[in-house]
Amino acid sequence: GAGVSQSPSNKVTEKGKDVELRCDPISGHTALYWYRQSLGQGLEFLIYFQGNSAPDKSGLPSDRFSAERTGGSVSTLTIQRTQQEDSAVYLCASSLLGGYGNTIYFGEGSWLTVV
Amino acid sequence: GEDVEQSLFLSVREGDSSVINCTYTDSSSTYLYWYKQEPGAGLQLLTYIFSNMDMKQDQRLTVLLNKKDKHLSLRIADTQTGDSAIYFCAETNQGGKLIFGQGTELSVKP
């Protein structure tokens, strides 16, 4: 597709269950980012993939969160044993190269609600 | 570590100028950005400035950068009700990681 695609767009899950959120970046983009936006809050950096480099995982809030990027394209963010405080919009973004003034394109987000 | 700070709210009257301020801590920042988020919508890139520039103007938008004080501002001239949104300041360094501020909610009153 033409833009960054995320799925599911909405997910309601029970506390304690695992969830997987998927991101399809724009074809050819080497940089991929995951952010979290809680209700009324700013954008919290989670993880950043750049080409074949080791990802920057410094923003992952706990070891229940992990992400991978297969073949330099699709990325999956996994949240294990979900908690209510994990409820947020999870935004994926990609750019041709990391930062450096390249336009960074955001997906529409995956709205996660943990009940 | 990297940190980006913004005031949370700004209210202006239609037709006035709006100035949204941002401070950052990373002295190795290379690019600084302004994004706009309208209610229920995704993030839209408004403009960006390279760290060796002091100013950038794009139609109604003027970005000012004071690198010594690590201060960035976005001025919107002739603010319209359609400019009501949350504005995010963001910075990136040579590593490419993009760090956002908390966002400033701009309210434009008719």
PDB file of N, CA and C in Angstrom, chain A residues 33 35 37 41-43 45 48 50 56 58 91 98-104 106-108 111, chain B residues 30-31 33 35 37 41-43 45 48 88 92-103:
ATOM      1  N   TYR A  33       9.727   2.690  13.522  1.00  0.00           N
ATOM      2  CA  TYR A  33       9.592   3.116  14.914  1.00  0.00           C
ATOM      3  C   TYR A  33       8.265   2.612  15.489  1.00  0.00           C
ATOM      4  N   TYR A  35       5.764   3.714  18.784  1.00  0.00           N
ATOM      5  CA  TYR A  35       5.480   4.660  19.853  1.00  0.00           C
ATOM      6  C   TYR A  35       4.185   4.250  20.527  1.00  0.00           C
ATOM      7  N   GLN A  37       0.912   6.041  22.693  1.00  0.00           N
ATOM      8  CA  GLN A  37       0.248   7.273  23.108  1.00  0.00           C
ATOM      9  C   GLN A  37      -0.924   6.906  23.998  1.00  0.00           C
ATOM     10  N   GLN A  41      -1.948  11.810  26.690  1.00  0.00           N
ATOM     11  CA  GLN A  41      -0.499  11.883  26.892  1.00  0.00           C
ATOM     12  C   GLN A  41       0.227  12.099  25.574  1.00  0.00           C
ATOM     13  N   GLY A  42       1.505  12.363  25.686  1.00  0.00           N
ATOM     14  CA  GLY A  42       2.330  12.523  24.499  1.00  0.00           C
ATOM     15  C   GLY A  42       2.737  11.188  23.916  1.00  0.00           C
ATOM     16  N   LEU A  43       3.693  11.245  23.021  1.00  0.00           N
ATOM     17  CA  LEU A  43       4.178  10.041  22.337  1.00  0.00           C
ATOM     18  C   LEU A  43       5.381   9.491  23.076  1.00  0.00           C
ATOM     19  N   PHE A  45       8.357   6.930  23.147  1.00  0.00           N
ATOM     20  CA  PHE A  45       9.183   6.100  22.277  1.00  0.00           C
ATOM     21  C   PHE A  45       9.294   4.692  22.856  1.00  0.00           C
ATOM     22  N   TYR A  48      13.157   1.298  18.018  1.00  0.00           N
ATOM     23  CA  TYR A  48      13.533   1.862  16.720  1.00  0.00           C
ATOM     24  C   TYR A  48      14.421   0.850  16.000  1.00  0.00           C
ATOM     25  N   GLN A  50      16.667   0.261  12.502  1.00  0.00           N
ATOM     26  CA  GLN A  50      17.312   0.951  11.385  1.00  0.00           C
ATOM     27  C   GLN A  50      18.132  -0.066  10.608  1.00  0.00           C
ATOM     28  N   ASP A  56      17.181  -0.197  18.730  1.00  0.00           N
ATOM     29  CA  ASP A  56      17.251   0.597  19.956  1.00  0.00           C
ATOM     30  C   ASP A  56      15.993   0.282  20.761  1.00  0.00           C
ATOM     31  N   SER A  58      15.535   0.984  23.965  1.00  0.00           N
ATOM     32  CA  SER A  58      15.636   1.692  25.234  1.00  0.00           C
ATOM     33  C   SER A  58      14.291   2.190  25.770  1.00  0.00           C
ATOM     34  N   LEU A  91       1.476   3.374  17.925  1.00  0.00           N
ATOM     35  CA  LEU A  91       1.708   3.962  16.616  1.00  0.00           C
ATOM     36  C   LEU A  91       3.005   3.437  16.029  1.00  0.00           C
ATOM     37  N   GLY A  98      16.740   6.659   8.824  1.00  0.00           N
ATOM     38  CA  GLY A  98      16.401   7.135  10.150  1.00  0.00           C
ATOM     39  C   GLY A  98      16.571   8.639  10.269  1.00  0.00           C
ATOM     40  N   GLY A  99      15.556   9.318  10.801  1.00  0.00           N
ATOM     41  CA  GLY A  99      15.646  10.740  11.118  1.00  0.00           C
ATOM     42  C   GLY A  99      16.172  11.571   9.984  1.00  0.00           C
ATOM     43  N   TYR A 100      17.240  12.350  10.210  1.00  0.00           N
ATOM     44  CA  TYR A 100      18.000  13.066   9.196  1.00  0.00           C
ATOM     45  C   TYR A 100      17.157  13.909   8.265  1.00  0.00           C
ATOM     46  N   GLY A 101      16.001  14.366   8.726  1.00  0.00           N
ATOM     47  CA  GLY A 101      15.189  15.210   7.867  1.00  0.00           C
ATOM     48  C   GLY A 101      14.333  14.448   6.891  1.00  0.00           C
ATOM     49  N   ASN A 102      14.499  13.129   6.845  1.00  0.00           N
ATOM     50  CA  ASN A 102      13.585  12.359   6.007  1.00  0.00           C
ATOM     51  C   ASN A 102      12.198  12.392   6.618  1.00  0.00           C
ATOM     52  N   THR A 103      11.221  12.544   5.778  1.00  0.00           N
ATOM     53  CA  THR A 103       9.852  12.555   6.273  1.00  0.00           C
ATOM     54  C   THR A 103       9.529  11.218   6.926  1.00  0.00           C
ATOM     55  N   ILE A 104       8.965  11.282   8.105  1.00  0.00           N
ATOM     56  CA  ILE A 104       8.586  10.086   8.841  1.00  0.00           C
ATOM     57  C   ILE A 104       7.081   9.945   8.742  1.00  0.00           C
ATOM     58  N   PHE A 106       3.546   8.114   9.668  1.00  0.00           N
ATOM     59  CA  PHE A 106       2.900   7.365  10.738  1.00  0.00           C
ATOM     60  C   PHE A 106       1.716   6.573  10.206  1.00  0.00           C
ATOM     61  N   GLY A 107       1.500   5.421  10.808  1.00  0.00           N
ATOM     62  CA  GLY A 107       0.268   4.692  10.563  1.00  0.00           C
ATOM     63  C   GLY A 107      -0.852   5.286  11.394  1.00  0.00           C
ATOM     64  N   GLU A 108      -2.039   4.734  11.240  1.00  0.00           N
ATOM     65  CA  GLU A 108      -3.201   5.247  11.959  1.00  0.00           C
ATOM     66  C   GLU A 108      -3.248   4.749  13.403  1.00  0.00           C
ATOM     67  N   TRP A 111      -5.452   0.695  18.431  1.00  0.00           N
ATOM     68  CA  TRP A 111      -6.021   1.088  19.719  1.00  0.00           C
ATOM     69  C   TRP A 111      -6.174  -0.163  20.563  1.00  0.00           C
TER      70      TRP A 111
ATOM     71  N   THR B  30      20.195  16.689  15.462  1.00  0.00           N
ATOM     72  CA  THR B  30      20.505  17.097  14.098  1.00  0.00           C
ATOM     73  C   THR B  30      19.317  17.741  13.412  1.00  0.00           C
ATOM     74  N   TYR B  31      18.145  17.162  13.615  1.00  0.00           N
ATOM     75  CA  TYR B  31      16.927  17.716  13.043  1.00  0.00           C
ATOM     76  C   TYR B  31      15.883  17.890  14.130  1.00  0.00           C
ATOM     77  N   TYR B  33      11.627  18.829  14.616  1.00  0.00           N
ATOM     78  CA  TYR B  33      10.402  18.707  13.840  1.00  0.00           C
ATOM     79  C   TYR B  33       9.208  19.287  14.598  1.00  0.00           C
ATOM     80  N   TYR B  35       5.088  18.380  14.483  1.00  0.00           N
ATOM     81  CA  TYR B  35       3.995  17.547  13.991  1.00  0.00           C
ATOM     82  C   TYR B  35       2.676  18.089  14.524  1.00  0.00           C
ATOM     83  N   GLN B  37      -1.395  16.963  15.329  1.00  0.00           N
ATOM     84  CA  GLN B  37      -2.337  15.851  15.482  1.00  0.00           C
ATOM     85  C   GLN B  37      -3.718  16.428  15.743  1.00  0.00           C
ATOM     86  N   ALA B  41      -7.107  11.723  14.779  1.00  0.00           N
ATOM     87  CA  ALA B  41      -6.336  11.523  13.551  1.00  0.00           C
ATOM     88  C   ALA B  41      -4.895  11.163  13.879  1.00  0.00           C
ATOM     89  N   GLY B  42      -4.149  10.780  12.855  1.00  0.00           N
ATOM     90  CA  GLY B  42      -2.746  10.465  13.029  1.00  0.00           C
ATOM     91  C   GLY B  42      -1.894  11.720  13.060  1.00  0.00           C
ATOM     92  N   LEU B  43      -0.586  11.514  12.995  1.00  0.00           N
ATOM     93  CA  LEU B  43       0.364  12.626  13.077  1.00  0.00           C
ATOM     94  C   LEU B  43       0.722  13.121  11.683  1.00  0.00           C
ATOM     95  N   LEU B  45       3.306  15.615   9.593  1.00  0.00           N
ATOM     96  CA  LEU B  45       4.515  16.427   9.654  1.00  0.00           C
ATOM     97  C   LEU B  45       4.223  17.815   9.104  1.00  0.00           C
ATOM     98  N   TYR B  48      10.229  20.893   9.423  1.00  0.00           N
ATOM     99  CA  TYR B  48      11.388  20.515  10.210  1.00  0.00           C
ATOM    100  C   TYR B  48      12.513  21.488   9.916  1.00  0.00           C
ATOM    101  N   PHE B  88       3.181  18.655  18.319  1.00  0.00           N
ATOM    102  CA  PHE B  88       4.292  17.940  18.939  1.00  0.00           C
ATOM    103  C   PHE B  88       5.610  18.426  18.372  1.00  0.00           C
ATOM    104  N   THR B  92      15.703  14.533  16.589  1.00  0.00           N
ATOM    105  CA  THR B  92      16.445  13.331  16.281  1.00  0.00           C
ATOM    106  C   THR B  92      17.927  13.647  16.267  1.00  0.00           C
ATOM    107  N   ASN B  93      18.735  12.672  16.651  1.00  0.00           N
ATOM    108  CA  ASN B  93      20.172  12.872  16.634  1.00  0.00           C
ATOM    109  C   ASN B  93      20.786  11.972  15.572  1.00  0.00           C
ATOM    110  N   GLN B  94      22.106  11.824  15.602  1.00  0.00           N
ATOM    111  CA  GLN B  94      22.743  11.064  14.532  1.00  0.00           C
ATOM    112  C   GLN B  94      22.309   9.609  14.535  1.00  0.00           C
ATOM    113  N   GLY B  95      21.841   9.137  15.680  1.00  0.00           N
ATOM    114  CA  GLY B  95      21.369   7.757  15.718  1.00  0.00           C
ATOM    115  C   GLY B  95      20.060   7.557  14.984  1.00  0.00           C
ATOM    116  N   GLY B  96      19.343   8.649  14.744  1.00  0.00           N
ATOM    117  CA  GLY B  96      18.104   8.561  13.989  1.00  0.00           C
ATOM    118  C   GLY B  96      16.859   8.371  14.825  1.00  0.00           C
ATOM    119  N   LYS B  97      16.998   8.109  16.121  1.00  0.00           N
ATOM    120  CA  LYS B  97      15.823   7.909  16.971  1.00  0.00           C
ATOM    121  C   LYS B  97      15.083   9.231  17.121  1.00  0.00           C
ATOM    122  N   LEU B  98      13.773   9.175  17.018  1.00  0.00           N
ATOM    123  CA  LEU B  98      12.935  10.377  17.061  1.00  0.00           C
ATOM    124  C   LEU B  98      12.257  10.448  18.424  1.00  0.00           C
ATOM    125  N   ILE B  99      12.513  11.528  19.165  1.00  0.00           N
ATOM    126  CA  ILE B  99      11.945  11.701  20.501  1.00  0.00           C
ATOM    127  C   ILE B  99      10.963  12.871  20.477  1.00  0.00           C
ATOM    128  N   PHE B 100       9.768  12.645  21.020  1.00  0.00           N
ATOM    129  CA  PHE B 100       8.707  13.661  21.003  1.00  0.00           C
ATOM    130  C   PHE B 100       8.532  14.320  22.359  1.00  0.00           C
ATOM    131  N   GLY B 101       8.070  15.562  22.328  1.00  0.00           N
ATOM    132  CA  GLY B 101       7.573  16.217  23.526  1.00  0.00           C
ATOM    133  C   GLY B 101       6.169  15.733  23.831  1.00  0.00           C
ATOM    134  N   GLN B 102       5.590  16.282  24.917  1.00  0.00           N
ATOM    135  CA  GLN B 102       4.276  15.820  25.374  1.00  0.00           C
ATOM    136  C   GLN B 102       3.146  16.360  24.509  1.00  0.00           C
ATOM    137  N   GLY B 103       3.433  17.367  23.716  1.00  0.00           N
ATOM    138  CA  GLY B 103       2.408  17.974  22.883  1.00  0.00           C
ATOM    139  C   GLY B 103       1.804  19.205  23.535  1.00  0.00           C
TER     140      GLY B 103
END
